mmCIF file of C-alpha atoms in Angstrom:
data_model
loop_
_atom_site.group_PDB
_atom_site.id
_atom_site.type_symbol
_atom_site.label_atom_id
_atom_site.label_comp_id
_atom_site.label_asym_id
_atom_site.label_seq_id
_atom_site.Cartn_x
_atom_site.Cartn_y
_atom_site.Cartn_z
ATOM 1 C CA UNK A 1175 46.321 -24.088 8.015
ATOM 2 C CA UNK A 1176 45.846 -20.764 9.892
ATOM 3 C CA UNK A 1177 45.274 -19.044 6.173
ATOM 4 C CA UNK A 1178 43.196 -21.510 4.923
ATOM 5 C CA UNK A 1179 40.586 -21.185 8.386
ATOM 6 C CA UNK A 1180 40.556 -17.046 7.554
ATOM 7 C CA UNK A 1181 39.667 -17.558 3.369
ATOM 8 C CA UNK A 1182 37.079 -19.902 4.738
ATOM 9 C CA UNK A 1183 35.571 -17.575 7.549
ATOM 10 C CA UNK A 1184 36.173 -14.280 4.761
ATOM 11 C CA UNK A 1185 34.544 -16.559 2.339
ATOM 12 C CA UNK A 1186 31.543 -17.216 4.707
ATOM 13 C CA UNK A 1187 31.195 -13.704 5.685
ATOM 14 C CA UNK A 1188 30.930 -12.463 1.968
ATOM 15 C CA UNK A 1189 27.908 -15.053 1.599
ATOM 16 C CA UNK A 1190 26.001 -13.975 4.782
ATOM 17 C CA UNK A 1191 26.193 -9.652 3.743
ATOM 18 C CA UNK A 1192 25.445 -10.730 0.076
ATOM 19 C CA UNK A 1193 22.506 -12.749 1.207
ATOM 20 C CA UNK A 1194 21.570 -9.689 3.474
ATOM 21 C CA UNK A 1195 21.666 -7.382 0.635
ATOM 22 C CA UNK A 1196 19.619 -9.488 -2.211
ATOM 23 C CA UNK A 1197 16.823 -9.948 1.037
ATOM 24 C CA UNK A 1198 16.916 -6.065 1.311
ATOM 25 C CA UNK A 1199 16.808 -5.195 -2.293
ATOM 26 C CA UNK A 1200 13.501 -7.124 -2.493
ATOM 27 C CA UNK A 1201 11.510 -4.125 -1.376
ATOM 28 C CA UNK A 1202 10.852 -1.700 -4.255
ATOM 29 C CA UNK A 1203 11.573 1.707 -3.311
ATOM 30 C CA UNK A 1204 13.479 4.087 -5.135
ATOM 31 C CA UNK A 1205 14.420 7.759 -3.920
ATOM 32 C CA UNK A 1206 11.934 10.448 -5.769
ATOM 33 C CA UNK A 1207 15.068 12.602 -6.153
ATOM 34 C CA UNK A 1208 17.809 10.034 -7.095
ATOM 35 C CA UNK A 1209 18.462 9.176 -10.847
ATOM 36 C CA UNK A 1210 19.344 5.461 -9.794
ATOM 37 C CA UNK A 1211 15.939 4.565 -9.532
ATOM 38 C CA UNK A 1212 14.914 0.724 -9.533
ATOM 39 C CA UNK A 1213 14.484 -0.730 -12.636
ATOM 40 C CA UNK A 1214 10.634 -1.460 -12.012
ATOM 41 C CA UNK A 1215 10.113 2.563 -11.529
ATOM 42 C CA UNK A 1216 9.656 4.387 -14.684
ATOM 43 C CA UNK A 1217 10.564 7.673 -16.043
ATOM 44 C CA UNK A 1218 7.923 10.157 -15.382
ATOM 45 C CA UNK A 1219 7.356 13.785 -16.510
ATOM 46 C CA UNK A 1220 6.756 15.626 -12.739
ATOM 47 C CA UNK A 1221 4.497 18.166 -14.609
ATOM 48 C CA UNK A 1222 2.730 15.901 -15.639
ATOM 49 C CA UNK A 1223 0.359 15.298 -12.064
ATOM 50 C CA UNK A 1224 -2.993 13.871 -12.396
ATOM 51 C CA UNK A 1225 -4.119 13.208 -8.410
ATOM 52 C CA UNK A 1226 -2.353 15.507 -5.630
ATOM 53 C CA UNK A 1227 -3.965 15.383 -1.719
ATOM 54 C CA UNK A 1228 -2.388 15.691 1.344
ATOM 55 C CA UNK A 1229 -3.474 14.030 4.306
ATOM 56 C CA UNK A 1230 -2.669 13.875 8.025
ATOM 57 C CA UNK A 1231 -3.134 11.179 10.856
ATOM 58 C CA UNK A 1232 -1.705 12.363 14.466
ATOM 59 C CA UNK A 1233 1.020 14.643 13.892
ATOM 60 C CA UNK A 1234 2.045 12.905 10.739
ATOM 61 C CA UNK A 1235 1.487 14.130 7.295
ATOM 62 C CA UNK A 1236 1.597 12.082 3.790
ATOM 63 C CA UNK A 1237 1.764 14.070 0.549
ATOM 64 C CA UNK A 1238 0.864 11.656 -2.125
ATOM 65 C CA UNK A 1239 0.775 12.560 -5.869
ATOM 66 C CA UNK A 1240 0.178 10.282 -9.256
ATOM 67 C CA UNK A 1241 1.712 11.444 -12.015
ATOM 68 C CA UNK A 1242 0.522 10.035 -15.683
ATOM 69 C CA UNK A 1243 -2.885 9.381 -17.258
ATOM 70 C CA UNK A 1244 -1.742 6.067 -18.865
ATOM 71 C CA UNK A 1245 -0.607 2.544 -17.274
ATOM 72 C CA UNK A 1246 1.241 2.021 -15.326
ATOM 73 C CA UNK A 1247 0.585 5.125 -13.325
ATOM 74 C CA UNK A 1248 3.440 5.926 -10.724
ATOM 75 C CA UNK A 1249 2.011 7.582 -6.945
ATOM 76 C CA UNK A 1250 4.713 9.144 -4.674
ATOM 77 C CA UNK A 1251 4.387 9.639 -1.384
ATOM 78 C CA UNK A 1252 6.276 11.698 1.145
ATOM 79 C CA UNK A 1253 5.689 11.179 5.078
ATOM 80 C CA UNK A 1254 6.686 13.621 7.731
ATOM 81 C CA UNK A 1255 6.259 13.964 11.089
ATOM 82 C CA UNK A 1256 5.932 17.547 12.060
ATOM 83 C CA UNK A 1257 7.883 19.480 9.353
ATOM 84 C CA UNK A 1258 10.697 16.130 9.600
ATOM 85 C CA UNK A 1259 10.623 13.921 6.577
ATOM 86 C CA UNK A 1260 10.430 10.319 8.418
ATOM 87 C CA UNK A 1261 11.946 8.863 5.416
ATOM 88 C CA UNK A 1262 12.875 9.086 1.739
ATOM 89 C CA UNK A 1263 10.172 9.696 -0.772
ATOM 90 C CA UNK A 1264 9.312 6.608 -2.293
ATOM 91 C CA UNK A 1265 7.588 5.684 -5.550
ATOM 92 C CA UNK A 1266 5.255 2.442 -6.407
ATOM 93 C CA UNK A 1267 3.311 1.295 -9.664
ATOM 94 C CA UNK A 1268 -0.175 1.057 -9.317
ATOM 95 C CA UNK A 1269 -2.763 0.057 -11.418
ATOM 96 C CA UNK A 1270 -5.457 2.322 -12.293
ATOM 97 C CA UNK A 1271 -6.190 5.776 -11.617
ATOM 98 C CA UNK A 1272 -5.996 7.312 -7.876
ATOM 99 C CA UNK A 1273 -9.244 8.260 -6.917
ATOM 100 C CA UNK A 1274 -9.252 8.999 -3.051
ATOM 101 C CA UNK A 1275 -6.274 8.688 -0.071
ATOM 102 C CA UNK A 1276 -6.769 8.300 3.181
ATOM 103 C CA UNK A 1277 -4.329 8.136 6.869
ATOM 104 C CA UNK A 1278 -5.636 6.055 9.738
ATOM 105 C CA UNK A 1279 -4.522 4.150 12.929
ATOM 106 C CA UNK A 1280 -6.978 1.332 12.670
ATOM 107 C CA UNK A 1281 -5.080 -0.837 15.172
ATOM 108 C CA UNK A 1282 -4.430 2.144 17.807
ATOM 109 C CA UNK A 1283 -0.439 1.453 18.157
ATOM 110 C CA UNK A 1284 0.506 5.301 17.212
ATOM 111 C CA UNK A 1285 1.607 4.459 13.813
ATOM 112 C CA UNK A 1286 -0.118 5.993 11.100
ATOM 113 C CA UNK A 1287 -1.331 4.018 7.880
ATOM 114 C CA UNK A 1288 -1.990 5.187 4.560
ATOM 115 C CA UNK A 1289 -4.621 3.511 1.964
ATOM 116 C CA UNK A 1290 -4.759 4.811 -1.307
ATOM 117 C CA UNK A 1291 -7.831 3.969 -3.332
ATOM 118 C CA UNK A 1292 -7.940 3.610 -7.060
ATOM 119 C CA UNK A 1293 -10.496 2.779 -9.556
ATOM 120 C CA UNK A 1294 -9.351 -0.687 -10.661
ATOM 121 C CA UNK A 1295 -12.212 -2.758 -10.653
ATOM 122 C CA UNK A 1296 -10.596 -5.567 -10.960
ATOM 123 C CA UNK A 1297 -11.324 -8.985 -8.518
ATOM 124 C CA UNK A 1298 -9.131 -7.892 -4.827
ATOM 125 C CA UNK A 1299 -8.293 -4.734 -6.842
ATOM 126 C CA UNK A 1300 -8.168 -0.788 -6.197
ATOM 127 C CA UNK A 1301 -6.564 -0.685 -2.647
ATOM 128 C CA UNK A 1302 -2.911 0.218 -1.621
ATOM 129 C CA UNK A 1303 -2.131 0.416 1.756
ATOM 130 C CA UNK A 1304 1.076 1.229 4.317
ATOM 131 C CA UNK A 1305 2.066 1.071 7.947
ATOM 132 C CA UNK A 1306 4.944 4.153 8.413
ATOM 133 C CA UNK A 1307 6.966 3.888 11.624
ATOM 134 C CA UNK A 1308 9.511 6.603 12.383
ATOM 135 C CA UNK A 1309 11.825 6.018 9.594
ATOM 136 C CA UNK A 1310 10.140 3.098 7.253
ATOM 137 C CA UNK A 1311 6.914 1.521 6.299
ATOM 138 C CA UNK A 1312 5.175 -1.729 6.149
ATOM 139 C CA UNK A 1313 2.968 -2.989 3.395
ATOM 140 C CA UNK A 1314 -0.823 -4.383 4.893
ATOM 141 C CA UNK A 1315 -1.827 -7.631 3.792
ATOM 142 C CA UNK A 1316 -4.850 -7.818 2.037
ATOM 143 C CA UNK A 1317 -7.473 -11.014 2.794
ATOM 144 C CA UNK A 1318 -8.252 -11.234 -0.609
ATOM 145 C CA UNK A 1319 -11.795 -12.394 -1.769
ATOM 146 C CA UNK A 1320 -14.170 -12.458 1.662
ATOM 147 C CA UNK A 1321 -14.891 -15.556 2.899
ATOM 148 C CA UNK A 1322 -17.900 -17.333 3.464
ATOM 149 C CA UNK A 1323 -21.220 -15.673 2.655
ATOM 150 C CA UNK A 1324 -19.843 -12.805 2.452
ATOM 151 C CA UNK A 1325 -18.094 -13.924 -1.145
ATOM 152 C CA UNK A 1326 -21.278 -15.249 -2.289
ATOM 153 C CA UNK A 1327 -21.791 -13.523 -6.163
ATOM 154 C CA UNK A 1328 -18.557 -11.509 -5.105
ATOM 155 C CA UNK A 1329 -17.136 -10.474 -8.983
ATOM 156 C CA UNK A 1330 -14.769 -7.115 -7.949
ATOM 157 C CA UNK A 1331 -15.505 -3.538 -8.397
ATOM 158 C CA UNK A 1332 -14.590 -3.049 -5.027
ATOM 159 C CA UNK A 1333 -14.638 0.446 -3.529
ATOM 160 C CA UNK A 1334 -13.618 1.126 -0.092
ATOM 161 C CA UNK A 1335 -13.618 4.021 2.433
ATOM 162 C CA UNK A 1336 -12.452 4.682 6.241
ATOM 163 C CA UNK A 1337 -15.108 4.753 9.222
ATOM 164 C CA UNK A 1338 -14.064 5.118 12.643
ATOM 165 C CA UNK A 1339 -11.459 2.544 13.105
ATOM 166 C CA UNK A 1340 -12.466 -0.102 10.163
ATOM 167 C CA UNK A 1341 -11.906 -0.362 6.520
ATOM 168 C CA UNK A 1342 -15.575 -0.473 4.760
ATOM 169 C CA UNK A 1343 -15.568 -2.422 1.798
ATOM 170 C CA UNK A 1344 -18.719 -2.194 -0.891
ATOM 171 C CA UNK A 1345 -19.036 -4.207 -3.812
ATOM 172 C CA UNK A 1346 -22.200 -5.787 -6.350
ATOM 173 C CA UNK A 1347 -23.150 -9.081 -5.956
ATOM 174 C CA UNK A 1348 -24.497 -11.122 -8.716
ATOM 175 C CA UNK A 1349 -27.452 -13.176 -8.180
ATOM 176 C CA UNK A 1350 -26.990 -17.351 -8.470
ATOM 177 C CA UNK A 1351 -27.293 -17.512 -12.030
ATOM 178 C CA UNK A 1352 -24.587 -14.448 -12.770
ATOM 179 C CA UNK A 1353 -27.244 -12.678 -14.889
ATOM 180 C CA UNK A 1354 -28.075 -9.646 -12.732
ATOM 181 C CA UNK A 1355 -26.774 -7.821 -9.761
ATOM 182 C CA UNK A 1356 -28.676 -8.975 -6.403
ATOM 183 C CA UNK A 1357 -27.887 -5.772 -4.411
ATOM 184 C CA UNK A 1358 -24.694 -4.424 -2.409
ATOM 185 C CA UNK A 1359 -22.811 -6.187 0.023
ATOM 186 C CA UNK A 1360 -20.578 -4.409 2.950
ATOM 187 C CA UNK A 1361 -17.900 -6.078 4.771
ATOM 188 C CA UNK A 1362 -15.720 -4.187 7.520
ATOM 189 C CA UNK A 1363 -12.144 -5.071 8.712
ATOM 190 C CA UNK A 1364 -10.057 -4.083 11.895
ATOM 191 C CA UNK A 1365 -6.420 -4.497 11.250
ATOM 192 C CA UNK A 1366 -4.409 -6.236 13.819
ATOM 193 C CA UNK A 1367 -1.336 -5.627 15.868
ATOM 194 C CA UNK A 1368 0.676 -7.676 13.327
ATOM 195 C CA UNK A 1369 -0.553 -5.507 10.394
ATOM 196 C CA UNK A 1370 -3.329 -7.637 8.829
ATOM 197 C CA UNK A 1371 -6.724 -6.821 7.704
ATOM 198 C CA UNK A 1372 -9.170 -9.170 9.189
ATOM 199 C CA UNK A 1373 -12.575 -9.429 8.013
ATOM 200 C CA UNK A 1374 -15.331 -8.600 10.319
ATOM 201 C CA UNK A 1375 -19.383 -7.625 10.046
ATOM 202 C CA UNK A 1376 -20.987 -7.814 6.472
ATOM 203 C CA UNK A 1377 -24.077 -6.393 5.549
#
């Protein structure tokens, strides 16, 4: 009886740590330097670097480079803190090329984020961004589409930039019958203490 109560508790043990390690493998990072990359990663020629731009946010720093021409490009980024590496270079797919990058505190909690920008055009498209603590990051969810007015003859071909502490978002707007473009339109979001961008002013 005393045997079969242990195989039962072993048994139950195994299930909890393999349930903790398929949760953790969800998030795709794979080492720059390590060979065992993740099978969504590609191979890429290093020489091969078509965007390169360091920026800085507090006394953190963020090396990010894109290497490839074709899709799906690859951008890795490297964070330190001082001359520390906060944690291991990491790798992601994105979609479209990298056209600006850019390391903010939006929110004001003393962890720096990183948006990188690219030129997909696409509906919701063209923005990447990351909260880094001391030794791991945080992806920041996006709102999608505005709401409201603001959405009104909202198509894509977003482009976005940091001011102060909000993310500025400019797109075209087509008129009521989709023939023609009606103008700009502006909208601005703060992010929050839980990591989400929430819309704010339009214009």
């Amino acid at each position: 009886m005393r045997t079969s109560s242990l195989s039962c508790l072993l048994l139950a043990t195994g299930v909890v740590a393999a349930t903790l390690t398929a949760c953790d493998s969800t998030r795709q990072v794979a080492s720059e330097s390590s060979s065992d990359t993740l099978p969504s990663t590609p191979t890429v020629d290093e020489s091969d670097v078509s965007f390169n731009r360091e920026v800085t946010q507090g006394d953190y720093r963020f090396t990010v480079k894109t290497f490839g021409s074709q899709e799906p490009r690859v951008v890795s980024v490297r964070s330190y803190r001082g001359s520390a590496q906060t944690i291991d270079p990491l790798r992601m797919e994105v979609t479209g090329a990298v056209t600006n990058v850019a390391a903010a505190d939006l929110n004001g909690n003393g962890k720096p984020e990183l948006y990188i920008m690219t030129d997909n055009r696409k509906a919701n498209g063209g923005l990447y961004a990351y909260e880094f603590a001391e030794r791991g990051y945080t992806p920041i969810s996006f709102p999608g589409t505005p709401g409201g007015q603001a959405g009104m003859g909202y198509s894509g071909q977003d482009m976005y930039q940091i001011s102060g502490n909000k993310l500025v978002r400019t797109f075209p707007v087509t008129s009521t019958d989709s023939t023609k473009t009606a103008g700009n339109r502006t909208v601005e979001y703060t992010l929050d203490p839980s990591g989400k961008l929430v819309m704010g002013t339009q214009r």
